[in-house]
Amino acid sequence: MRYFGSKTSTVQQLFNLVSERIPSGTFCDPFGGIGTVASYFKQNGYLVTSGDILSFAHSFQTARIVLNRPSQFRRLQTALNLSSSTDIVNHLNSLKPISGWLTREYAQERLFFTPTNAKRIDACRRAIKRWKTEQLITPKEHAVLIASLIDSMDKVANTAGTYYAFLKSWHRKAMRPFSFEIVRPVAGPLGCRAVLTEAETLVADNEVDILYLDPPYNHRSYPRYYHLPESIALGLTPRVHGSAGMPKRQFHLSRFNRPNDAANALRDILSQAKYKLLVFHYSDDGLIDAGEVKSILHKYGRVEEHSILAAGYTNVTGPRSIDHRLYLVNND
Ligand SMILES: C[S@@+](CC[C@H](N)C(=O)[O-])C[C@H]1O[C@@H](n2cnc3c(N)ncnc32)[C@H](O)[C@@H]1O
């Protein structure tokens, strides 16, 4: 799925810089999002630990990073009298459409999806929820199905990439028929982990070779921008309001989203960190200005700076470039 702040376009450059310094070992990505960077390092043989505070992001990380083989859904296969995991995908794709919460709030009241697609997404959402309640799927299988549903749904969402707003007119991709497709695990070493927790906790609890920090760099809050994927991952159907269909729940605001706290959040996390190589990935127009970043990092050793021109987050009007900076600090 498209993810705000995704490093898809820069992960190769990042990998080259890191791997020539530390060619193997442990890699920790506490602000892991949907697992783009960590799965790249996993694929290249690193033992990865990934984190995030969002449940739906954790589902993606479980599906791509924790698992090494496609899920078999054995209990579900037996219950549904099916003979393979492919049959489960076919089963989800042939469910009778249902007009439920998502259809009402995000296709009738608002134009995030066409009604035809929304009813099919609702049918999949309800089936997965029921299978979980009836314990026909394991927690990891549930994570795979949730990541797959959100990934498939995102491909037909009438948005510019986040769920903060829908587009005024129907985008071409929103007119395509919804199709449930499975998110597959990335091949790599056994023992990679995903932890649903604050980055501060993950960093304090782990000593690693490479610590990669890619926190939010502006005021935009991920729980608000991705409220719908998060409601689905949490199995919630909340009352919603406003043009975005924002749920009436308390949203966690990361310290890295707060102009007056972002620099202290970085100081706090680094004070607990144990690594051989620290990589801090930040945008040049981030809340912590480049001078302050350098002065914070200098306490921990010699700082190497690499500028990266990224395609950045892509919206429907086309790619835009954001200047990223990678700060490398060697702990020797
Ligand atoms: C810039 S994005 C990471 C993007 C990711 N590297 C990628 O390539 O897709 C920052 C992530 O940090 C998460 N986040 C924000 N505050 C956090 C915190 N205190 N602890 C853990 N994760 C946090 C957000 O939910 C978001 O997924």
mmCIF file of C-alpha atoms and ligand atoms in Angstrom:
data_model
loop_
_atom_site.group_PDB
_atom_site.id
_atom_site.type_symbol
_atom_site.label_atom_id
_atom_site.label_comp_id
_atom_site.label_asym_id
_atom_site.label_seq_id
_atom_site.Cartn_x
_atom_site.Cartn_y
_atom_site.Cartn_z
ATOM 1 C CA MET A 1 0.000 0.000 0.000
ATOM 2 C CA ARG A 2 1.033 3.603 -0.321
ATOM 3 C CA TYR A 3 2.429 4.875 2.950
ATOM 4 C CA PHE A 4 3.204 8.409 3.955
ATOM 5 C CA GLY A 5 6.966 8.735 4.516
ATOM 6 C CA SER A 6 7.635 5.416 2.780
ATOM 7 C CA LYS A 7 11.294 4.813 1.947
ATOM 8 C CA THR A 8 10.569 2.508 -0.999
ATOM 9 C CA SER A 9 12.393 4.802 -3.396
ATOM 10 C CA THR A 10 15.448 5.304 -1.174
ATOM 11 C CA VAL A 11 15.888 1.933 0.504
ATOM 12 C CA GLN A 12 18.488 0.771 -2.029
ATOM 13 C CA GLN A 13 20.678 3.848 -1.378
ATOM 14 C CA LEU A 14 20.243 3.359 2.355
ATOM 15 C CA PHE A 15 21.139 -0.328 2.059
ATOM 16 C CA ASN A 16 24.327 0.423 0.080
ATOM 17 C CA LEU A 17 25.550 2.888 2.687
ATOM 18 C CA VAL A 18 24.794 0.602 5.619
ATOM 19 C CA SER A 19 25.906 -2.744 4.178
ATOM 20 C CA GLU A 20 29.356 -1.503 3.189
ATOM 21 C CA ARG A 21 29.930 -0.605 6.852
ATOM 22 C CA ILE A 22 28.185 -3.577 8.515
ATOM 23 C CA PRO A 23 27.560 -6.361 5.961
ATOM 24 C CA SER A 24 25.536 -8.663 8.257
ATOM 25 C CA GLY A 25 24.063 -8.835 11.744
ATOM 26 C CA THR A 26 21.092 -7.419 13.603
ATOM 27 C CA PHE A 27 19.016 -4.533 12.273
ATOM 28 C CA CYS A 28 16.407 -2.704 14.345
ATOM 29 C CA ASP A 29 13.737 -0.454 12.773
ATOM 30 C CA PRO A 30 11.558 0.859 15.647
ATOM 31 C CA PHE A 31 9.534 3.251 13.409
ATOM 32 C CA GLY A 32 8.984 0.467 10.892
ATOM 33 C CA GLY A 33 5.619 1.441 9.337
ATOM 34 C CA ILE A 34 4.449 -1.262 6.942
ATOM 35 C CA GLY A 35 7.884 -2.891 6.976
ATOM 36 C CA THR A 36 9.426 -1.602 3.757
ATOM 37 C CA VAL A 37 12.957 -1.021 5.057
ATOM 38 C CA ALA A 38 13.090 -3.933 7.516
ATOM 39 C CA SER A 39 11.879 -6.423 4.907
ATOM 40 C CA TYR A 40 14.570 -5.199 2.495
ATOM 41 C CA PHE A 41 17.258 -5.865 5.118
ATOM 42 C CA LYS A 42 15.655 -9.216 5.994
ATOM 43 C CA GLN A 43 15.747 -10.196 2.333
ATOM 44 C CA ASN A 44 19.450 -9.393 2.371
ATOM 45 C CA GLY A 45 20.194 -11.653 5.331
ATOM 46 C CA TYR A 46 20.001 -9.323 8.340
ATOM 47 C CA LEU A 47 18.228 -10.470 11.501
ATOM 48 C CA VAL A 48 15.537 -7.839 11.780
ATOM 49 C CA THR A 49 13.467 -6.431 14.649
ATOM 50 C CA SER A 50 10.754 -4.026 13.597
ATOM 51 C CA GLY A 51 8.318 -1.908 15.585
ATOM 52 C CA ASP A 52 5.482 0.586 15.339
ATOM 53 C CA ILE A 53 2.610 1.844 17.474
ATOM 54 C CA LEU A 54 -0.093 1.193 14.858
ATOM 55 C CA SER A 55 -1.837 -2.175 14.852
ATOM 56 C CA PHE A 56 -2.323 -2.275 11.100
ATOM 57 C CA ALA A 57 1.382 -1.522 10.550
ATOM 58 C CA HIS A 58 2.173 -4.354 12.967
ATOM 59 C CA SER A 59 -0.009 -6.680 10.854
ATOM 60 C CA PHE A 60 2.044 -5.841 7.753
ATOM 61 C CA GLN A 61 5.271 -6.377 9.679
ATOM 62 C CA THR A 62 4.031 -9.753 10.918
ATOM 63 C CA ALA A 63 2.997 -10.820 7.415
ATOM 64 C CA ARG A 64 6.224 -9.717 5.731
ATOM 65 C CA ILE A 65 8.921 -9.914 8.396
ATOM 66 C CA VAL A 66 7.962 -12.393 11.127
ATOM 67 C CA LEU A 67 6.657 -15.099 8.808
ATOM 68 C CA ASN A 68 8.958 -17.010 6.512
ATOM 69 C CA ARG A 69 6.450 -19.222 4.758
ATOM 70 C CA PRO A 70 2.972 -18.495 3.408
ATOM 71 C CA SER A 71 0.280 -19.206 6.024
ATOM 72 C CA GLN A 72 -1.665 -22.422 5.506
ATOM 73 C CA PHE A 73 -4.881 -21.560 7.438
ATOM 74 C CA ARG A 74 -5.314 -25.271 8.272
ATOM 75 C CA ARG A 75 -8.130 -24.950 10.806
ATOM 76 C CA LEU A 76 -9.997 -22.562 8.528
ATOM 77 C CA GLN A 77 -9.526 -24.874 5.541
ATOM 78 C CA THR A 78 -11.105 -27.718 7.501
ATOM 79 C CA ALA A 79 -13.968 -25.558 8.777
ATOM 80 C CA LEU A 80 -14.785 -24.268 5.295
ATOM 81 C CA ASN A 81 -14.110 -27.595 3.613
ATOM 82 C CA LEU A 82 -11.451 -26.066 1.374
ATOM 83 C CA SER A 83 -8.246 -27.730 0.239
ATOM 84 C CA SER A 84 -5.658 -24.941 -0.035
ATOM 85 C CA SER A 85 -4.838 -21.412 1.091
ATOM 86 C CA THR A 86 -5.540 -20.274 -2.488
ATOM 87 C CA ASP A 87 -9.093 -21.529 -1.985
ATOM 88 C CA ILE A 88 -9.380 -19.135 0.976
ATOM 89 C CA VAL A 89 -8.453 -16.186 -1.234
ATOM 90 C CA ASN A 90 -11.023 -17.384 -3.804
ATOM 91 C CA HIS A 91 -13.568 -17.806 -1.005
ATOM 92 C CA LEU A 92 -13.024 -14.184 0.148
ATOM 93 C CA ASN A 93 -13.276 -12.955 -3.419
ATOM 94 C CA SER A 94 -16.576 -14.711 -3.978
ATOM 95 C CA LEU A 95 -18.367 -13.735 -0.739
ATOM 96 C CA LYS A 96 -21.807 -12.197 -1.110
ATOM 97 C CA PRO A 97 -21.389 -8.385 -0.852
ATOM 98 C CA ILE A 98 -22.661 -6.865 2.422
ATOM 99 C CA SER A 99 -23.765 -3.310 3.115
ATOM 100 C CA GLY A 100 -22.141 -2.723 6.526
ATOM 101 C CA TRP A 101 -20.353 -0.029 8.519
ATOM 102 C CA LEU A 102 -17.638 0.627 5.934
ATOM 103 C CA THR A 103 -20.147 0.876 3.084
ATOM 104 C CA ARG A 104 -22.386 3.251 5.036
ATOM 105 C CA GLU A 105 -19.649 5.551 6.337
ATOM 106 C CA TYR A 106 -17.082 5.443 3.541
ATOM 107 C CA ALA A 107 -19.111 4.825 0.366
ATOM 108 C CA GLN A 108 -22.567 6.286 1.052
ATOM 109 C CA GLU A 109 -21.845 9.182 3.443
ATOM 110 C CA ARG A 110 -18.396 9.816 1.932
ATOM 111 C CA LEU A 111 -16.734 8.885 -1.348
ATOM 112 C CA PHE A 112 -13.722 6.825 -0.251
ATOM 113 C CA PHE A 113 -14.919 3.755 -2.198
ATOM 114 C CA THR A 114 -17.497 2.912 -4.809
ATOM 115 C CA PRO A 115 -20.486 1.169 -3.163
ATOM 116 C CA THR A 116 -19.760 -2.016 -5.150
ATOM 117 C CA ASN A 117 -16.194 -2.240 -3.819
ATOM 118 C CA ALA A 118 -17.161 -1.168 -0.286
ATOM 119 C CA LYS A 119 -19.730 -3.987 -0.004
ATOM 120 C CA ARG A 120 -17.100 -6.543 -0.995
ATOM 121 C CA ILE A 121 -14.595 -5.080 1.487
ATOM 122 C CA ASP A 122 -17.305 -5.200 4.183
ATOM 123 C CA ALA A 123 -17.944 -8.872 3.394
ATOM 124 C CA CYS A 124 -14.229 -9.725 3.756
ATOM 125 C CA ARG A 125 -13.910 -7.599 6.905
ATOM 126 C CA ARG A 126 -16.812 -9.379 8.594
ATOM 127 C CA ALA A 127 -15.643 -12.859 7.563
ATOM 128 C CA ILE A 128 -12.135 -12.256 8.957
ATOM 129 C CA LYS A 129 -13.588 -10.859 12.187
ATOM 130 C CA ARG A 130 -15.868 -13.896 12.580
ATOM 131 C CA TRP A 131 -13.001 -16.341 11.913
ATOM 132 C CA LYS A 132 -10.972 -14.611 14.610
ATOM 133 C CA THR A 133 -13.836 -14.730 17.137
ATOM 134 C CA GLU A 134 -14.451 -18.410 16.367
ATOM 135 C CA GLN A 135 -10.695 -19.082 16.702
ATOM 136 C CA LEU A 136 -10.488 -20.560 13.227
ATOM 137 C CA ILE A 137 -7.296 -18.573 12.571
ATOM 138 C CA THR A 138 -4.136 -18.023 14.611
ATOM 139 C CA PRO A 139 -3.049 -14.471 15.562
ATOM 140 C CA LYS A 140 -0.396 -14.579 12.795
ATOM 141 C CA GLU A 141 -2.925 -15.772 10.212
ATOM 142 C CA HIS A 142 -5.222 -12.973 11.363
ATOM 143 C CA ALA A 143 -2.386 -10.460 10.828
ATOM 144 C CA VAL A 144 -1.821 -11.797 7.296
ATOM 145 C CA LEU A 145 -5.516 -11.490 6.424
ATOM 146 C CA ILE A 146 -5.769 -7.973 7.902
ATOM 147 C CA ALA A 147 -2.635 -6.736 6.090
ATOM 148 C CA SER A 148 -3.934 -8.312 2.875
ATOM 149 C CA LEU A 149 -7.388 -6.762 3.240
ATOM 150 C CA ILE A 150 -5.935 -3.292 3.896
ATOM 151 C CA ASP A 151 -3.408 -3.625 1.078
ATOM 152 C CA SER A 152 -6.128 -4.753 -1.363
ATOM 153 C CA MET A 153 -8.553 -2.062 -0.171
ATOM 154 C CA ASP A 154 -5.926 0.647 -0.568
ATOM 155 C CA LYS A 155 -5.553 -0.239 -4.250
ATOM 156 C CA VAL A 156 -9.169 0.861 -4.872
ATOM 157 C CA ALA A 157 -9.386 3.753 -2.385
ATOM 158 C CA ASN A 158 -10.443 7.093 -3.846
ATOM 159 C CA THR A 159 -7.713 8.967 -1.993
ATOM 160 C CA ALA A 160 -4.456 10.770 -2.604
ATOM 161 C CA GLY A 161 -2.742 8.172 -0.431
ATOM 162 C CA THR A 162 -3.966 8.657 3.138
ATOM 163 C CA TYR A 163 -7.448 8.380 4.673
ATOM 164 C CA TYR A 164 -7.478 12.015 5.772
ATOM 165 C CA ALA A 165 -9.593 12.973 2.749
ATOM 166 C CA PHE A 166 -11.240 11.466 -0.301
ATOM 167 C CA LEU A 167 -10.892 12.912 -3.785
ATOM 168 C CA LYS A 168 -13.575 15.199 -5.175
ATOM 169 C CA SER A 169 -14.008 13.125 -8.307
ATOM 170 C CA TRP A 170 -13.555 9.402 -8.827
ATOM 171 C CA HIS A 171 -9.956 8.444 -9.485
ATOM 172 C CA ARG A 172 -9.311 5.743 -12.089
ATOM 173 C CA LYS A 173 -7.984 3.273 -9.503
ATOM 174 C CA ALA A 174 -11.155 3.600 -7.406
ATOM 175 C CA MET A 175 -13.192 2.396 -10.375
ATOM 176 C CA ARG A 176 -11.250 -0.879 -10.600
ATOM 177 C CA PRO A 177 -12.929 -3.902 -9.016
ATOM 178 C CA PHE A 178 -11.739 -4.825 -5.522
ATOM 179 C CA SER A 179 -9.720 -8.024 -5.438
ATOM 180 C CA PHE A 180 -8.478 -9.646 -2.213
ATOM 181 C CA GLU A 181 -4.790 -10.511 -2.593
ATOM 182 C CA ILE A 182 -2.489 -12.031 -0.002
ATOM 183 C CA VAL A 183 0.539 -10.147 1.362
ATOM 184 C CA ARG A 184 3.424 -12.599 1.145
ATOM 185 C CA PRO A 185 6.318 -13.090 3.572
ATOM 186 C CA VAL A 186 9.749 -11.895 2.476
ATOM 187 C CA ALA A 187 12.413 -14.614 2.381
ATOM 188 C CA GLY A 188 15.208 -14.246 4.928
ATOM 189 C CA PRO A 189 16.658 -15.601 8.158
ATOM 190 C CA LEU A 190 14.441 -17.230 10.792
ATOM 191 C CA GLY A 191 13.861 -15.303 14.006
ATOM 192 C CA CYS A 192 12.953 -11.854 12.653
ATOM 193 C CA ARG A 193 10.522 -10.053 14.959
ATOM 194 C CA ALA A 194 7.786 -7.423 14.931
ATOM 195 C CA VAL A 195 6.816 -5.652 18.149
ATOM 196 C CA LEU A 196 3.765 -3.453 18.639
ATOM 197 C CA THR A 197 5.276 -0.864 20.932
ATOM 198 C CA GLU A 198 6.675 2.625 21.383
ATOM 199 C CA ALA A 199 10.053 3.065 19.694
ATOM 200 C CA GLU A 200 11.496 4.230 23.008
ATOM 201 C CA THR A 201 10.728 0.833 24.577
ATOM 202 C CA LEU A 202 12.058 -1.213 21.679
ATOM 203 C CA VAL A 203 15.284 0.797 21.613
ATOM 204 C CA ALA A 204 15.811 0.544 25.359
ATOM 205 C CA ASP A 205 15.236 -3.242 25.284
ATOM 206 C CA ASN A 206 17.532 -4.187 22.381
ATOM 207 C CA GLU A 207 21.251 -4.071 21.724
ATOM 208 C CA VAL A 208 21.798 -4.211 17.958
ATOM 209 C CA ASP A 209 24.390 -3.829 15.230
ATOM 210 C CA ILE A 210 22.390 -1.303 13.220
ATOM 211 C CA LEU A 211 19.781 0.995 14.704
ATOM 212 C CA TYR A 212 17.731 2.673 11.983
ATOM 213 C CA LEU A 213 15.546 5.560 13.177
ATOM 214 C CA ASP A 214 12.969 6.903 10.729
ATOM 215 C CA PRO A 215 10.491 8.834 12.900
ATOM 216 C CA PRO A 216 7.705 11.140 11.653
ATOM 217 C CA TYR A 217 9.278 14.437 10.657
ATOM 218 C CA ASN A 218 6.302 16.800 10.642
ATOM 219 C CA HIS A 219 3.026 17.405 12.519
ATOM 220 C CA ARG A 220 1.033 14.856 10.498
ATOM 221 C CA SER A 221 -0.200 12.135 12.809
ATOM 222 C CA TYR A 222 -0.175 8.583 11.406
ATOM 223 C CA PRO A 223 -3.086 7.342 13.569
ATOM 224 C CA ARG A 224 -5.258 10.140 12.127
ATOM 225 C CA TYR A 225 -4.070 9.776 8.542
ATOM 226 C CA TYR A 226 -4.617 6.001 8.637
ATOM 227 C CA HIS A 227 -7.720 5.908 10.879
ATOM 228 C CA LEU A 228 -9.624 3.496 8.604
ATOM 229 C CA PRO A 229 -6.889 0.821 8.268
ATOM 230 C CA GLU A 230 -6.417 1.081 12.046
ATOM 231 C CA SER A 231 -10.157 0.650 12.772
ATOM 232 C CA ILE A 232 -10.139 -2.450 10.553
ATOM 233 C CA ALA A 233 -7.039 -3.894 12.212
ATOM 234 C CA LEU A 234 -8.548 -3.289 15.661
ATOM 235 C CA GLY A 235 -11.857 -4.852 14.585
ATOM 236 C CA LEU A 236 -13.732 -1.640 15.471
ATOM 237 C CA THR A 237 -16.753 -0.021 13.815
ATOM 238 C CA PRO A 238 -16.760 3.319 15.657
ATOM 239 C CA ARG A 239 -19.078 6.319 15.280
ATOM 240 C CA VAL A 240 -17.320 8.679 12.897
ATOM 241 C CA HIS A 241 -17.607 12.362 12.031
ATOM 242 C CA GLY A 242 -16.490 15.029 9.561
ATOM 243 C CA SER A 243 -15.552 14.754 5.922
ATOM 244 C CA ALA A 244 -12.758 12.249 6.657
ATOM 245 C CA GLY A 245 -15.052 9.931 8.646
ATOM 246 C CA MET A 246 -12.699 10.286 11.614
ATOM 247 C CA PRO A 247 -13.546 7.931 14.495
ATOM 248 C CA LYS A 248 -14.447 9.430 17.836
ATOM 249 C CA ARG A 249 -11.494 8.004 19.700
ATOM 250 C CA GLN A 250 -8.392 9.310 21.364
ATOM 251 C CA PHE A 251 -5.512 9.484 18.873
ATOM 252 C CA HIS A 252 -1.995 8.959 20.078
ATOM 253 C CA LEU A 253 0.165 11.933 19.048
ATOM 254 C CA SER A 254 3.806 10.947 18.730
ATOM 255 C CA ARG A 255 6.343 13.209 20.426
ATOM 256 C CA PHE A 256 8.019 13.375 17.007
ATOM 257 C CA ASN A 257 4.890 15.135 15.663
ATOM 258 C CA ARG A 258 5.140 17.925 18.257
ATOM 259 C CA PRO A 259 7.232 20.959 17.260
ATOM 260 C CA ASN A 260 8.233 21.643 20.873
ATOM 261 C CA ASP A 261 9.032 18.064 21.797
ATOM 262 C CA ALA A 262 10.538 16.378 18.723
ATOM 263 C CA ALA A 263 14.153 17.261 19.567
ATOM 264 C CA ASN A 264 13.744 16.054 23.163
ATOM 265 C CA ALA A 265 12.132 12.848 21.914
ATOM 266 C CA LEU A 266 15.241 12.214 19.807
ATOM 267 C CA ARG A 267 17.536 12.998 22.757
ATOM 268 C CA ASP A 268 15.560 10.608 24.997
ATOM 269 C CA ILE A 269 15.580 7.725 22.549
ATOM 270 C CA LEU A 270 19.323 8.077 21.893
ATOM 271 C CA SER A 271 20.123 8.164 25.599
ATOM 272 C CA GLN A 272 18.881 4.542 25.816
ATOM 273 C CA ALA A 273 20.263 3.239 22.521
ATOM 274 C CA LYS A 274 22.884 0.456 22.221
ATOM 275 C CA TYR A 275 24.234 -0.040 18.685
ATOM 276 C CA LYS A 276 27.361 -0.266 16.530
ATOM 277 C CA LEU A 277 25.964 1.949 13.766
ATOM 278 C CA LEU A 278 23.199 4.498 14.181
ATOM 279 C CA VAL A 279 21.319 5.668 11.086
ATOM 280 C CA PHE A 280 18.989 8.606 11.538
ATOM 281 C CA HIS A 281 16.768 9.251 8.519
ATOM 282 C CA TYR A 282 15.175 12.679 8.464
ATOM 283 C CA SER A 283 13.747 15.196 6.068
ATOM 284 C CA ASP A 284 15.495 18.528 5.551
ATOM 285 C CA ASP A 285 12.223 20.320 6.280
ATOM 286 C CA GLY A 286 11.545 18.310 9.452
ATOM 287 C CA LEU A 287 10.486 19.725 12.822
ATOM 288 C CA ILE A 288 14.043 19.339 14.148
ATOM 289 C CA ASP A 289 16.245 21.544 12.012
ATOM 290 C CA ALA A 290 19.427 20.125 10.524
ATOM 291 C CA GLY A 291 21.696 22.133 12.861
ATOM 292 C CA GLU A 292 19.952 20.794 15.943
ATOM 293 C CA VAL A 293 19.986 17.212 14.616
ATOM 294 C CA LYS A 294 23.755 17.453 14.182
ATOM 295 C CA SER A 295 24.345 18.925 17.593
ATOM 296 C CA ILE A 296 22.248 16.152 19.205
ATOM 297 C CA LEU A 297 24.028 13.396 17.263
ATOM 298 C CA HIS A 298 27.547 14.772 17.806
ATOM 299 C CA LYS A 299 27.366 13.677 21.442
ATOM 300 C CA TYR A 300 27.432 10.067 20.208
ATOM 301 C CA GLY A 301 30.413 10.185 17.847
ATOM 302 C CA ARG A 302 31.512 11.438 14.453
ATOM 303 C CA VAL A 303 28.496 12.206 12.271
ATOM 304 C CA GLU A 304 28.565 11.374 8.555
ATOM 305 C CA GLU A 305 25.881 13.030 6.451
ATOM 306 C CA HIS A 306 24.424 11.740 3.193
ATOM 307 C CA SER A 307 21.851 13.634 1.212
ATOM 308 C CA ILE A 308 19.269 11.620 -0.682
ATOM 309 C CA LEU A 309 16.920 12.927 -3.313
ATOM 310 C CA ALA A 310 13.783 10.850 -2.999
ATOM 311 C CA ALA A 311 10.692 10.481 -5.127
ATOM 312 C CA GLY A 312 9.135 10.736 -1.673
ATOM 313 C CA TYR A 313 5.504 10.195 -1.014
ATOM 314 C CA THR A 314 3.613 9.956 -4.281
ATOM 315 C CA ASN A 315 0.187 11.455 -4.638
ATOM 316 C CA VAL A 316 -2.177 11.191 -7.568
ATOM 317 C CA THR A 317 -0.843 14.298 -9.282
ATOM 318 C CA GLY A 318 2.575 12.682 -9.575
ATOM 319 C CA PRO A 319 5.758 12.166 -7.609
ATOM 320 C CA ARG A 320 7.359 14.964 -5.681
ATOM 321 C CA SER A 321 10.885 15.105 -4.367
ATOM 322 C CA ILE A 322 11.797 15.555 -0.766
ATOM 323 C CA ASP A 323 15.367 16.017 0.350
ATOM 324 C CA HIS A 324 16.214 13.392 2.901
ATOM 325 C CA ARG A 325 19.302 13.201 4.953
ATOM 326 C CA LEU A 326 20.896 10.100 6.381
ATOM 327 C CA TYR A 327 23.036 10.730 9.422
ATOM 328 C CA LEU A 328 25.397 7.867 10.227
ATOM 329 C CA VAL A 329 27.046 7.652 13.625
ATOM 330 C CA ASN A 330 29.628 4.963 14.309
ATOM 331 C CA ASN A 331 29.945 3.794 17.866
ATOM 332 C CA ASP A 332 33.672 3.012 17.973
HETATM 333 C C1 LIG B 1 8.297 7.919 8.561
HETATM 334 S S1 LIG B 1 7.240 6.586 9.000
HETATM 335 C C2 LIG B 1 8.225 5.165 8.699
HETATM 336 C C3 LIG B 1 8.191 4.776 7.253
HETATM 337 C C4 LIG B 1 8.879 3.472 6.962
HETATM 338 N N1 LIG B 1 10.291 3.525 7.218
HETATM 339 C C5 LIG B 1 8.627 3.089 5.492
HETATM 340 O O1 LIG B 1 9.582 3.078 4.695
HETATM 341 O O2 LIG B 1 7.477 2.801 5.147
HETATM 342 C C6 LIG B 1 7.201 6.714 10.740
HETATM 343 C C7 LIG B 1 6.449 5.592 11.468
HETATM 344 O O3 LIG B 1 6.661 5.776 12.873
HETATM 345 C C8 LIG B 1 5.488 5.390 13.563
HETATM 346 N N2 LIG B 1 5.577 6.051 14.887
HETATM 347 C C9 LIG B 1 5.349 7.337 15.232
HETATM 348 N N3 LIG B 1 5.656 7.553 16.519
HETATM 349 C C10 LIG B 1 6.096 6.383 17.018
HETATM 350 C C11 LIG B 1 6.587 5.956 18.279
HETATM 351 N N4 LIG B 1 6.676 6.788 19.314
HETATM 352 N N5 LIG B 1 6.972 4.677 18.424
HETATM 353 C C12 LIG B 1 6.885 3.793 17.375
HETATM 354 N N6 LIG B 1 6.430 4.134 16.156
HETATM 355 C C13 LIG B 1 6.051 5.411 15.974
HETATM 356 C C14 LIG B 1 4.351 5.833 12.676
HETATM 357 O O4 LIG B 1 3.159 5.101 12.966
HETATM 358 C C15 LIG B 1 4.932 5.540 11.275
HETATM 359 O O5 LIG B 1 4.561 4.264 10.846
#
